Amino acid sequence: MKKLLSIAVVYLAVYFAPSNQAIAICSNTLNQSECQDFRIVQTPIPLRSMQLTETTSNQSNTFRVAIACVPLPGTGISEQCQDRIFVERRKTGQVFELKSECFLPWRPISNLRWNTDSILAFEQWANPHFVKRYNVNVVNGKLLSVSLLTDESNPVN
């Protein structure tokens, strides 16, 4: 019973007038079993040595976050890569990577943004109709929430 309550999902439809499409937002508070392997690990790879597709700094400019398309091991082909998220602590130059089995290695990551000085948000689309939105506290290394968003046809009369 307790597990069923922790899996409860609330649906909210948000309509966008120009497209006449509905987005169903599944507000899913992070339960104990979801993304329990999430961690932020230090890496020796400097950001300046990577091909970065998106970068942004937090409000106080103490952290910089970037998406890097890292070549897949054993391929030797730069076109075959996977998006990974790296955070640089500006003062020390230390670089950390966000890791979790929840991240889909074959799908792109996008929309990096800082909600606050320490809370980073980003999205990963599983397909054109389904996205996971993550919120991470980079200071204490905790995954705060995962929201599931799906599109839903809104028939036009």
mmCIF file of C-alpha atoms in Angstrom:
data_model
loop_
_atom_site.group_PDB
_atom_site.id
_atom_site.type_symbol
_atom_site.label_atom_id
_atom_site.label_comp_id
_atom_site.label_asym_id
_atom_site.label_seq_id
_atom_site.Cartn_x
_atom_site.Cartn_y
_atom_site.Cartn_z
ATOM 1 C CA MET A 1 0.000 0.000 0.000
ATOM 2 C CA LYS A 2 2.814 2.375 0.949
ATOM 3 C CA LYS A 3 4.579 1.653 -2.351
ATOM 4 C CA LEU A 4 1.389 2.311 -4.305
ATOM 5 C CA LEU A 5 1.030 5.684 -2.625
ATOM 6 C CA SER A 6 4.629 6.622 -3.460
ATOM 7 C CA ILE A 7 4.009 5.870 -7.151
ATOM 8 C CA ALA A 8 0.970 8.153 -7.357
ATOM 9 C CA VAL A 9 1.095 10.412 -10.391
ATOM 10 C CA VAL A 10 -0.934 13.565 -10.915
ATOM 11 C CA TYR A 11 -1.802 14.591 -14.482
ATOM 12 C CA LEU A 12 -2.229 18.208 -15.442
ATOM 13 C CA ALA A 13 -3.018 19.301 -18.992
ATOM 14 C CA VAL A 14 -1.407 22.499 -20.170
ATOM 15 C CA TYR A 15 -2.654 23.861 -23.487
ATOM 16 C CA PHE A 16 -0.572 25.887 -25.881
ATOM 17 C CA ALA A 17 -2.788 28.084 -28.073
ATOM 18 C CA PRO A 18 -0.617 28.365 -31.205
ATOM 19 C CA SER A 19 -0.213 24.616 -31.730
ATOM 20 C CA ASN A 20 -3.530 23.356 -30.366
ATOM 21 C CA GLN A 21 -1.531 20.597 -28.678
ATOM 22 C CA ALA A 22 -1.864 19.540 -25.079
ATOM 23 C CA ILE A 23 1.019 18.601 -22.877
ATOM 24 C CA ALA A 24 0.181 16.251 -20.036
ATOM 25 C CA ILE A 25 2.515 16.895 -17.150
ATOM 26 C CA CYS A 26 2.959 13.933 -14.880
ATOM 27 C CA SER A 27 4.175 15.442 -11.661
ATOM 28 C CA ASN A 28 6.120 12.600 -10.160
ATOM 29 C CA THR A 29 7.865 13.203 -6.867
ATOM 30 C CA LEU A 30 11.031 11.172 -6.723
ATOM 31 C CA ASN A 31 10.463 7.925 -4.850
ATOM 32 C CA GLN A 32 13.151 5.784 -3.213
ATOM 33 C CA SER A 33 13.453 3.306 -6.081
ATOM 34 C CA GLU A 34 13.649 5.812 -8.956
ATOM 35 C CA CYS A 35 17.140 6.908 -9.971
ATOM 36 C CA GLN A 36 18.587 5.679 -6.699
ATOM 37 C CA ASP A 37 21.991 5.343 -8.366
ATOM 38 C CA PHE A 38 22.173 9.086 -9.183
ATOM 39 C CA ARG A 39 25.546 10.578 -8.310
ATOM 40 C CA ILE A 40 27.852 13.429 -9.179
ATOM 41 C CA VAL A 41 31.414 12.184 -9.626
ATOM 42 C CA GLN A 42 34.623 14.102 -10.118
ATOM 43 C CA THR A 43 36.329 13.558 -13.463
ATOM 44 C CA PRO A 44 39.830 14.508 -14.607
ATOM 45 C CA ILE A 45 38.534 15.616 -18.025
ATOM 46 C CA PRO A 46 38.711 19.431 -18.384
ATOM 47 C CA LEU A 47 35.715 21.074 -20.064
ATOM 48 C CA ARG A 48 37.942 22.987 -22.461
ATOM 49 C CA SER A 49 39.068 19.691 -24.047
ATOM 50 C CA MET A 50 35.530 18.587 -24.962
ATOM 51 C CA GLN A 51 33.148 19.418 -27.797
ATOM 52 C CA LEU A 52 30.388 21.247 -25.903
ATOM 53 C CA THR A 53 26.903 21.583 -27.357
ATOM 54 C CA GLU A 54 25.320 23.737 -24.663
ATOM 55 C CA THR A 55 26.779 25.679 -21.716
ATOM 56 C CA THR A 56 25.401 27.959 -19.024
ATOM 57 C CA SER A 57 26.609 29.442 -15.746
ATOM 58 C CA ASN A 58 24.640 29.852 -12.540
ATOM 59 C CA GLN A 59 23.556 33.270 -11.266
ATOM 60 C CA SER A 60 26.657 33.881 -9.126
ATOM 61 C CA ASN A 61 28.994 32.443 -11.798
ATOM 62 C CA THR A 62 30.382 29.850 -9.347
ATOM 63 C CA PHE A 63 29.364 26.860 -11.506
ATOM 64 C CA ARG A 64 29.327 26.272 -15.231
ATOM 65 C CA VAL A 65 27.429 23.340 -16.694
ATOM 66 C CA ALA A 66 27.794 21.864 -20.166
ATOM 67 C CA ILE A 67 26.501 19.077 -22.364
ATOM 68 C CA ALA A 68 29.274 17.208 -24.129
ATOM 69 C CA CYS A 69 28.804 14.592 -26.801
ATOM 70 C CA VAL A 70 31.358 11.989 -25.707
ATOM 71 C CA PRO A 71 32.406 9.372 -28.309
ATOM 72 C CA LEU A 72 31.158 5.881 -27.529
ATOM 73 C CA PRO A 73 33.888 3.507 -26.328
ATOM 74 C CA GLY A 74 35.366 1.324 -29.034
ATOM 75 C CA THR A 75 33.739 3.131 -31.967
ATOM 76 C CA GLY A 76 36.553 5.479 -32.856
ATOM 77 C CA ILE A 77 33.999 7.473 -34.817
ATOM 78 C CA SER A 78 33.290 10.993 -33.601
ATOM 79 C CA GLU A 79 29.744 10.925 -35.041
ATOM 80 C CA GLN A 80 28.760 8.154 -32.625
ATOM 81 C CA CYS A 81 28.602 9.775 -29.245
ATOM 82 C CA GLN A 82 26.330 10.190 -26.259
ATOM 83 C CA ASP A 83 25.316 13.367 -24.446
ATOM 84 C CA ARG A 84 26.692 13.690 -20.942
ATOM 85 C CA ILE A 85 26.419 16.532 -18.417
ATOM 86 C CA PHE A 86 29.495 18.062 -16.819
ATOM 87 C CA VAL A 87 29.629 20.711 -14.092
ATOM 88 C CA GLU A 88 32.696 22.845 -13.481
ATOM 89 C CA ARG A 89 33.331 24.530 -10.127
ATOM 90 C CA ARG A 90 34.743 27.829 -11.382
ATOM 91 C CA LYS A 91 36.859 28.671 -8.336
ATOM 92 C CA THR A 92 38.825 25.403 -8.307
ATOM 93 C CA GLY A 93 38.451 24.238 -11.926
ATOM 94 C CA GLN A 94 37.193 20.840 -10.702
ATOM 95 C CA VAL A 95 34.908 19.052 -13.176
ATOM 96 C CA PHE A 96 32.105 16.695 -12.157
ATOM 97 C CA GLU A 97 29.823 14.465 -14.208
ATOM 98 C CA LEU A 98 26.161 13.736 -13.481
ATOM 99 C CA LYS A 99 25.560 9.972 -13.731
ATOM 100 C CA SER A 100 22.527 7.716 -13.435
ATOM 101 C CA GLU A 101 21.058 4.612 -15.020
ATOM 102 C CA CYS A 102 17.921 6.765 -15.489
ATOM 103 C CA PHE A 103 19.647 8.745 -18.238
ATOM 104 C CA LEU A 104 19.073 7.244 -21.684
ATOM 105 C CA PRO A 105 22.538 6.999 -23.305
ATOM 106 C CA TRP A 106 21.183 7.024 -26.866
ATOM 107 C CA ARG A 107 18.976 10.139 -26.430
ATOM 108 C CA PRO A 108 20.018 13.816 -26.412
ATOM 109 C CA ILE A 109 19.979 16.037 -23.340
ATOM 110 C CA SER A 110 18.807 19.641 -23.667
ATOM 111 C CA ASN A 111 17.500 22.821 -22.038
ATOM 112 C CA LEU A 112 20.138 23.327 -19.358
ATOM 113 C CA ARG A 113 19.045 26.070 -16.975
ATOM 114 C CA TRP A 114 19.632 27.176 -13.416
ATOM 115 C CA ASN A 115 16.432 27.475 -11.354
ATOM 116 C CA THR A 116 18.454 28.874 -8.458
ATOM 117 C CA ASP A 117 22.147 29.365 -7.795
ATOM 118 C CA SER A 118 22.492 25.671 -6.841
ATOM 119 C CA ILE A 119 19.582 23.918 -8.612
ATOM 120 C CA LEU A 120 20.163 22.811 -12.189
ATOM 121 C CA ALA A 121 17.328 21.672 -14.464
ATOM 122 C CA PHE A 122 17.590 19.807 -17.763
ATOM 123 C CA GLU A 123 15.527 17.563 -20.035
ATOM 124 C CA GLN A 124 16.010 14.327 -21.905
ATOM 125 C CA TRP A 125 13.577 13.339 -24.633
ATOM 126 C CA ALA A 126 12.945 9.604 -24.980
ATOM 127 C CA ASN A 127 11.064 10.245 -28.243
ATOM 128 C CA PRO A 128 9.191 13.188 -29.801
ATOM 129 C CA HIS A 129 6.262 12.652 -27.407
ATOM 130 C CA PHE A 130 7.900 11.901 -24.047
ATOM 131 C CA VAL A 131 10.421 13.836 -21.949
ATOM 132 C CA LYS A 132 11.903 13.577 -18.458
ATOM 133 C CA ARG A 133 12.730 16.857 -16.712
ATOM 134 C CA TYR A 134 15.356 16.588 -13.968
ATOM 135 C CA ASN A 135 16.137 18.989 -11.092
ATOM 136 C CA VAL A 136 19.489 18.519 -9.359
ATOM 137 C CA ASN A 137 21.099 20.304 -6.424
ATOM 138 C CA VAL A 138 24.712 20.463 -7.627
ATOM 139 C CA VAL A 139 26.027 21.751 -4.278
ATOM 140 C CA ASN A 140 24.954 18.709 -2.253
ATOM 141 C CA GLY A 141 24.843 16.257 -5.188
ATOM 142 C CA LYS A 142 21.185 15.278 -4.827
ATOM 143 C CA LEU A 143 18.585 14.564 -7.472
ATOM 144 C CA LEU A 144 15.574 16.564 -6.291
ATOM 145 C CA SER A 145 12.883 15.571 -8.778
ATOM 146 C CA VAL A 146 12.059 13.908 -12.059
ATOM 147 C CA SER A 147 8.971 15.094 -13.938
ATOM 148 C CA LEU A 148 7.532 13.104 -16.803
ATOM 149 C CA LEU A 149 5.959 15.077 -19.648
ATOM 150 C CA THR A 150 4.059 13.645 -22.592
ATOM 151 C CA ASP A 151 2.158 15.253 -25.405
ATOM 152 C CA GLU A 152 -1.454 14.449 -25.928
ATOM 153 C CA SER A 153 -3.489 15.186 -29.028
ATOM 154 C CA ASN A 154 -6.026 17.911 -28.649
ATOM 155 C CA PRO A 155 -8.531 17.437 -31.470
ATOM 156 C CA VAL A 156 -9.543 20.653 -33.140
ATOM 157 C CA ASN A 157 -13.309 20.927 -33.765
#
